[in-house]
Amino acid sequence: DARRQLNGHHTEMAMKYIRFSTLQRKEQLKELVAAVSDYKETRLIGDETYSTDEVSEMLDSLSETLRADLSRNLQRVSHSNVVLLRQLFAQAEDTDNNLTVDTSYLEDEMLLSLVAKMEEESEKKKHDTLATATAQTASLKAGQLPSLDSRKEADALLSGNAQLKARLIELQQELVNVNREKT
């Protein structure tokens, strides 16, 4: 049942996928904004006045450009999801298991809102982790070592470290994308 709780490892994998999806969505939105900006720069000239027909033609052209970009991006998301499913199916087959997909869950509003909540928590956790890491770095610079009184604190530090590594990878990917856009 898709509504049951996942174990810690699978929850972390779901959160990792949410972070990946969020990064992809942000990149796609940047591309959309860039397309509109580029369109404005190339089609709108100074203080020129346009007729209704010209405005209509420009909007139709922009609409077609955005439709093509959106279609390409949605297709890429679909293909990425199939790659993920293939990976999961291959892992299941390695252990002689067969997985099934119930597509009705993909439109279950309760499950979709649960994933949205997970995404919000992931964003909040990312910001909290960065704040904690900054504070820990400051205490290390002051010559103080973080307290490791309990296994829970050590686990939290390891988790924070993993999240920072994931964020570093995301930022590196953003940098690569920005560099690609500049060239």
PDB file of C-alpha atoms in Angstrom:
ATOM      1  CA  ASP A   1       0.000   0.000   0.000  1.00  0.00           C
ATOM      2  CA  ALA A   2       1.425   3.375  -1.008  1.00  0.00           C
ATOM      3  CA  ARG A   3       0.117   5.012   2.187  1.00  0.00           C
ATOM      4  CA  ARG A   4       2.272   3.009   4.592  1.00  0.00           C
ATOM      5  CA  GLN A   5       5.381   4.432   6.214  1.00  0.00           C
ATOM      6  CA  LEU A   6       8.700   3.699   4.552  1.00  0.00           C
ATOM      7  CA  ASN A   7      11.781   2.664   6.476  1.00  0.00           C
ATOM      8  CA  GLY A   8      14.452   5.280   7.134  1.00  0.00           C
ATOM      9  CA  HIS A   9      16.610   4.342   4.162  1.00  0.00           C
ATOM     10  CA  HIS A  10      13.706   4.440   1.711  1.00  0.00           C
ATOM     11  CA  THR A  11      12.450   7.704   3.185  1.00  0.00           C
ATOM     12  CA  GLU A  12      15.910   9.207   2.651  1.00  0.00           C
ATOM     13  CA  MET A  13      15.917   7.920  -0.938  1.00  0.00           C
ATOM     14  CA  ALA A  14      12.497   9.529  -1.493  1.00  0.00           C
ATOM     15  CA  MET A  15      13.816  12.796  -0.059  1.00  0.00           C
ATOM     16  CA  LYS A  16      16.868  12.564  -2.336  1.00  0.00           C
ATOM     17  CA  TYR A  17      14.564  12.144  -5.330  1.00  0.00           C
ATOM     18  CA  ILE A  18      12.452  15.105  -4.170  1.00  0.00           C
ATOM     19  CA  ARG A  19      15.595  17.262  -3.981  1.00  0.00           C
ATOM     20  CA  PHE A  20      16.579  16.101  -7.475  1.00  0.00           C
ATOM     21  CA  SER A  21      13.098  16.886  -8.816  1.00  0.00           C
ATOM     22  CA  THR A  22      13.064  20.285  -7.129  1.00  0.00           C
ATOM     23  CA  LEU A  23      16.411  21.170  -8.684  1.00  0.00           C
ATOM     24  CA  GLN A  24      15.180  20.029 -12.105  1.00  0.00           C
ATOM     25  CA  ARG A  25      11.965  22.040 -11.737  1.00  0.00           C
ATOM     26  CA  LYS A  26      13.917  25.169 -10.751  1.00  0.00           C
ATOM     27  CA  GLU A  27      16.181  24.743 -13.781  1.00  0.00           C
ATOM     28  CA  GLN A  28      13.165  24.361 -16.055  1.00  0.00           C
ATOM     29  CA  LEU A  29      11.589  27.502 -14.615  1.00  0.00           C
ATOM     30  CA  LYS A  30      14.842  29.402 -15.198  1.00  0.00           C
ATOM     31  CA  GLU A  31      14.781  28.209 -18.817  1.00  0.00           C
ATOM     32  CA  LEU A  32      11.181  29.410 -19.153  1.00  0.00           C
ATOM     33  CA  VAL A  33      12.002  32.848 -17.748  1.00  0.00           C
ATOM     34  CA  ALA A  34      15.064  33.062 -20.008  1.00  0.00           C
ATOM     35  CA  ALA A  35      12.963  32.147 -23.053  1.00  0.00           C
ATOM     36  CA  VAL A  36      10.437  34.899 -22.293  1.00  0.00           C
ATOM     37  CA  SER A  37      13.217  37.401 -21.619  1.00  0.00           C
ATOM     38  CA  ASP A  38      15.007  36.462 -24.826  1.00  0.00           C
ATOM     39  CA  TYR A  39      11.750  36.738 -26.735  1.00  0.00           C
ATOM     40  CA  LYS A  40      11.098  40.223 -25.340  1.00  0.00           C
ATOM     41  CA  GLU A  41      14.604  41.371 -26.223  1.00  0.00           C
ATOM     42  CA  THR A  42      14.399  40.113 -29.800  1.00  0.00           C
ATOM     43  CA  ARG A  43      10.778  40.974 -30.629  1.00  0.00           C
ATOM     44  CA  LEU A  44      10.016  44.195 -28.768  1.00  0.00           C
ATOM     45  CA  ILE A  45      11.788  47.203 -30.173  1.00  0.00           C
ATOM     46  CA  GLY A  46      12.122  50.394 -28.105  1.00  0.00           C
ATOM     47  CA  ASP A  47       9.032  52.550 -27.824  1.00  0.00           C
ATOM     48  CA  GLU A  48       7.381  51.159 -30.931  1.00  0.00           C
ATOM     49  CA  THR A  49       3.600  50.812 -30.925  1.00  0.00           C
ATOM     50  CA  TYR A  50       2.101  47.530 -32.128  1.00  0.00           C
ATOM     51  CA  SER A  51      -1.250  46.810 -33.707  1.00  0.00           C
ATOM     52  CA  THR A  52      -3.660  44.291 -32.259  1.00  0.00           C
ATOM     53  CA  ASP A  53      -2.770  41.845 -35.039  1.00  0.00           C
ATOM     54  CA  GLU A  54       0.957  42.225 -34.356  1.00  0.00           C
ATOM     55  CA  VAL A  55       0.465  41.696 -30.628  1.00  0.00           C
ATOM     56  CA  SER A  56      -1.702  38.676 -31.327  1.00  0.00           C
ATOM     57  CA  GLU A  57       0.939  37.224 -33.667  1.00  0.00           C
ATOM     58  CA  MET A  58       3.672  37.826 -31.078  1.00  0.00           C
ATOM     59  CA  LEU A  59       1.639  36.153 -28.338  1.00  0.00           C
ATOM     60  CA  ASP A  60       0.897  33.198 -30.616  1.00  0.00           C
ATOM     61  CA  SER A  61       4.595  32.861 -31.403  1.00  0.00           C
ATOM     62  CA  LEU A  62       5.566  33.078 -27.719  1.00  0.00           C
ATOM     63  CA  SER A  63       2.868  30.568 -26.852  1.00  0.00           C
ATOM     64  CA  GLU A  64       4.231  28.116 -29.427  1.00  0.00           C
ATOM     65  CA  THR A  65       7.781  28.555 -28.124  1.00  0.00           C
ATOM     66  CA  LEU A  66       6.672  27.977 -24.533  1.00  0.00           C
ATOM     67  CA  ARG A  67       4.524  24.993 -25.545  1.00  0.00           C
ATOM     68  CA  ALA A  68       7.486  23.359 -27.278  1.00  0.00           C
ATOM     69  CA  ASP A  69       9.756  23.989 -24.270  1.00  0.00           C
ATOM     70  CA  LEU A  70       7.151  22.713 -21.824  1.00  0.00           C
ATOM     71  CA  SER A  71       6.515  19.623 -23.928  1.00  0.00           C
ATOM     72  CA  ARG A  72      10.262  18.896 -24.096  1.00  0.00           C
ATOM     73  CA  ASN A  73      10.648  19.370 -20.325  1.00  0.00           C
ATOM     74  CA  LEU A  74       7.636  17.194 -19.475  1.00  0.00           C
ATOM     75  CA  GLN A  75       8.930  14.517 -21.813  1.00  0.00           C
ATOM     76  CA  ARG A  76      12.306  14.645 -20.048  1.00  0.00           C
ATOM     77  CA  VAL A  77      10.581  14.244 -16.666  1.00  0.00           C
ATOM     78  CA  SER A  78       8.650  11.256 -17.988  1.00  0.00           C
ATOM     79  CA  HIS A  79      11.802   9.683 -19.337  1.00  0.00           C
ATOM     80  CA  SER A  80      13.625  10.324 -16.045  1.00  0.00           C
ATOM     81  CA  ASN A  81      10.809   8.599 -14.164  1.00  0.00           C
ATOM     82  CA  VAL A  82      11.041   5.580 -16.464  1.00  0.00           C
ATOM     83  CA  VAL A  83      14.811   5.424 -15.853  1.00  0.00           C
ATOM     84  CA  LEU A  84      14.096   5.454 -12.113  1.00  0.00           C
ATOM     85  CA  LEU A  85      11.483   2.698 -12.492  1.00  0.00           C
ATOM     86  CA  ARG A  86      13.903   0.616 -14.554  1.00  0.00           C
ATOM     87  CA  GLN A  87      16.497   0.995 -11.805  1.00  0.00           C
ATOM     88  CA  LEU A  88      13.998  -0.142  -9.157  1.00  0.00           C
ATOM     89  CA  PHE A  89      12.792  -3.056 -11.296  1.00  0.00           C
ATOM     90  CA  ALA A  90      16.380  -4.176 -11.928  1.00  0.00           C
ATOM     91  CA  GLN A  91      17.112  -4.125  -8.191  1.00  0.00           C
ATOM     92  CA  ALA A  92      13.970  -6.149  -7.534  1.00  0.00           C
ATOM     93  CA  GLU A  93      14.860  -8.649 -10.250  1.00  0.00           C
ATOM     94  CA  ASP A  94      18.320  -9.093  -8.681  1.00  0.00           C
ATOM     95  CA  THR A  95      16.530 -10.479  -5.606  1.00  0.00           C
ATOM     96  CA  ASP A  96      13.988 -12.484  -7.652  1.00  0.00           C
ATOM     97  CA  ASN A  97      11.154 -10.094  -6.825  1.00  0.00           C
ATOM     98  CA  ASN A  98       8.602  -8.544  -9.125  1.00  0.00           C
ATOM     99  CA  LEU A  99       7.268  -5.072  -8.519  1.00  0.00           C
ATOM    100  CA  THR A 100       3.960  -3.756  -9.766  1.00  0.00           C
ATOM    101  CA  VAL A 101       2.868  -0.215 -10.435  1.00  0.00           C
ATOM    102  CA  ASP A 102      -0.608   0.986  -9.516  1.00  0.00           C
ATOM    103  CA  THR A 103      -0.977   4.211 -11.486  1.00  0.00           C
ATOM    104  CA  SER A 104      -4.121   5.154  -9.558  1.00  0.00           C
ATOM    105  CA  TYR A 105      -1.828   6.183  -6.703  1.00  0.00           C
ATOM    106  CA  LEU A 106      -0.204   8.756  -8.983  1.00  0.00           C
ATOM    107  CA  GLU A 107      -3.365  10.877  -8.851  1.00  0.00           C
ATOM    108  CA  ASP A 108      -4.231  10.281  -5.196  1.00  0.00           C
ATOM    109  CA  GLU A 109      -4.549  13.798  -3.762  1.00  0.00           C
ATOM    110  CA  MET A 110      -3.755  12.649  -0.230  1.00  0.00           C
ATOM    111  CA  LEU A 111      -0.505  11.037  -1.367  1.00  0.00           C
ATOM    112  CA  LEU A 112       0.379  14.015  -3.538  1.00  0.00           C
ATOM    113  CA  SER A 113      -0.144  16.370  -0.607  1.00  0.00           C
ATOM    114  CA  LEU A 114       2.028  14.078   1.541  1.00  0.00           C
ATOM    115  CA  VAL A 115       4.828  14.355  -1.017  1.00  0.00           C
ATOM    116  CA  ALA A 116       4.366  18.138  -1.135  1.00  0.00           C
ATOM    117  CA  LYS A 117       4.722  18.194   2.649  1.00  0.00           C
ATOM    118  CA  MET A 118       7.878  16.058   2.386  1.00  0.00           C
ATOM    119  CA  GLU A 119       9.266  18.549  -0.136  1.00  0.00           C
ATOM    120  CA  GLU A 120       8.543  21.472   2.193  1.00  0.00           C
ATOM    121  CA  GLU A 121      10.232  19.635   5.063  1.00  0.00           C
ATOM    122  CA  SER A 122      13.213  18.893   2.839  1.00  0.00           C
ATOM    123  CA  GLU A 123      13.588  22.582   2.000  1.00  0.00           C
ATOM    124  CA  LYS A 124      13.262  23.554   5.668  1.00  0.00           C
ATOM    125  CA  LYS A 125      15.710  20.852   6.717  1.00  0.00           C
ATOM    126  CA  LYS A 126      18.184  22.043   4.094  1.00  0.00           C
ATOM    127  CA  HIS A 127      18.059  25.578   5.485  1.00  0.00           C
ATOM    128  CA  ASP A 128      18.309  24.303   9.076  1.00  0.00           C
ATOM    129  CA  THR A 129      21.260  22.079   8.171  1.00  0.00           C
ATOM    130  CA  LEU A 130      23.092  24.976   6.547  1.00  0.00           C
ATOM    131  CA  ALA A 131      22.499  27.133   9.647  1.00  0.00           C
ATOM    132  CA  THR A 132      23.726  24.340  11.946  1.00  0.00           C
ATOM    133  CA  ALA A 133      26.808  23.755   9.808  1.00  0.00           C
ATOM    134  CA  THR A 134      27.602  27.461   9.875  1.00  0.00           C
ATOM    135  CA  ALA A 135      27.315  27.531  13.666  1.00  0.00           C
ATOM    136  CA  GLN A 136      29.489  24.408  13.983  1.00  0.00           C
ATOM    137  CA  THR A 137      32.107  25.909  11.693  1.00  0.00           C
ATOM    138  CA  ALA A 138      32.152  29.042  13.838  1.00  0.00           C
ATOM    139  CA  SER A 139      32.675  26.990  17.013  1.00  0.00           C
ATOM    140  CA  LEU A 140      35.489  25.027  15.342  1.00  0.00           C
ATOM    141  CA  LYS A 141      37.176  28.275  14.331  1.00  0.00           C
ATOM    142  CA  ALA A 142      36.926  29.361  17.971  1.00  0.00           C
ATOM    143  CA  GLY A 143      38.818  26.203  18.942  1.00  0.00           C
ATOM    144  CA  GLN A 144      35.833  24.334  20.354  1.00  0.00           C
ATOM    145  CA  LEU A 145      34.981  20.832  19.279  1.00  0.00           C
ATOM    146  CA  PRO A 146      31.327  19.885  18.871  1.00  0.00           C
ATOM    147  CA  SER A 147      29.920  17.781  21.677  1.00  0.00           C
ATOM    148  CA  LEU A 148      29.443  14.114  20.835  1.00  0.00           C
ATOM    149  CA  ASP A 149      27.768  13.086  24.071  1.00  0.00           C
ATOM    150  CA  SER A 150      25.332  10.781  22.392  1.00  0.00           C
ATOM    151  CA  ARG A 151      25.064   8.567  19.355  1.00  0.00           C
ATOM    152  CA  LYS A 152      22.047  10.627  18.305  1.00  0.00           C
ATOM    153  CA  GLU A 153      24.173  13.767  17.977  1.00  0.00           C
ATOM    154  CA  ALA A 154      26.773  11.863  15.956  1.00  0.00           C
ATOM    155  CA  ASP A 155      24.055  10.521  13.665  1.00  0.00           C
ATOM    156  CA  ALA A 156      22.638  14.025  13.272  1.00  0.00           C
ATOM    157  CA  LEU A 157      26.087  15.325  12.321  1.00  0.00           C
ATOM    158  CA  LEU A 158      26.538  12.509   9.796  1.00  0.00           C
ATOM    159  CA  SER A 159      23.114  13.225   8.343  1.00  0.00           C
ATOM    160  CA  GLY A 160      23.892  16.939   8.171  1.00  0.00           C
ATOM    161  CA  ASN A 161      27.163  16.147   6.440  1.00  0.00           C
ATOM    162  CA  ALA A 162      25.367  13.972   3.886  1.00  0.00           C
ATOM    163  CA  GLN A 163      22.845  16.741   3.235  1.00  0.00           C
ATOM    164  CA  LEU A 164      25.622  19.283   2.786  1.00  0.00           C
ATOM    165  CA  LYS A 165      27.343  16.961   0.319  1.00  0.00           C
ATOM    166  CA  ALA A 166      24.061  16.600  -1.578  1.00  0.00           C
ATOM    167  CA  ARG A 167      23.634  20.380  -1.587  1.00  0.00           C
ATOM    168  CA  LEU A 168      27.220  20.759  -2.832  1.00  0.00           C
ATOM    169  CA  ILE A 169      26.437  18.416  -5.715  1.00  0.00           C
ATOM    170  CA  GLU A 170      23.278  20.431  -6.488  1.00  0.00           C
ATOM    171  CA  LEU A 171      25.252  23.689  -6.461  1.00  0.00           C
ATOM    172  CA  GLN A 172      27.953  22.182  -8.653  1.00  0.00           C
ATOM    173  CA  GLN A 173      25.268  21.090 -11.135  1.00  0.00           C
ATOM    174  CA  GLU A 174      23.775  24.586 -11.097  1.00  0.00           C
ATOM    175  CA  LEU A 175      27.243  26.020 -11.767  1.00  0.00           C
ATOM    176  CA  VAL A 176      27.725  23.657 -14.700  1.00  0.00           C
ATOM    177  CA  ASN A 177      24.330  24.672 -16.083  1.00  0.00           C
ATOM    178  CA  VAL A 178      25.117  28.371 -15.701  1.00  0.00           C
ATOM    179  CA  ASN A 179      28.443  27.874 -17.454  1.00  0.00           C
ATOM    180  CA  ARG A 180      26.678  26.017 -20.274  1.00  0.00           C
ATOM    181  CA  GLU A 181      24.190  28.855 -20.644  1.00  0.00           C
ATOM    182  CA  LYS A 182      27.020  31.396 -20.906  1.00  0.00           C
ATOM    183  CA  THR A 183      28.700  29.507 -23.748  1.00  0.00           C
TER     184      THR A 183
END
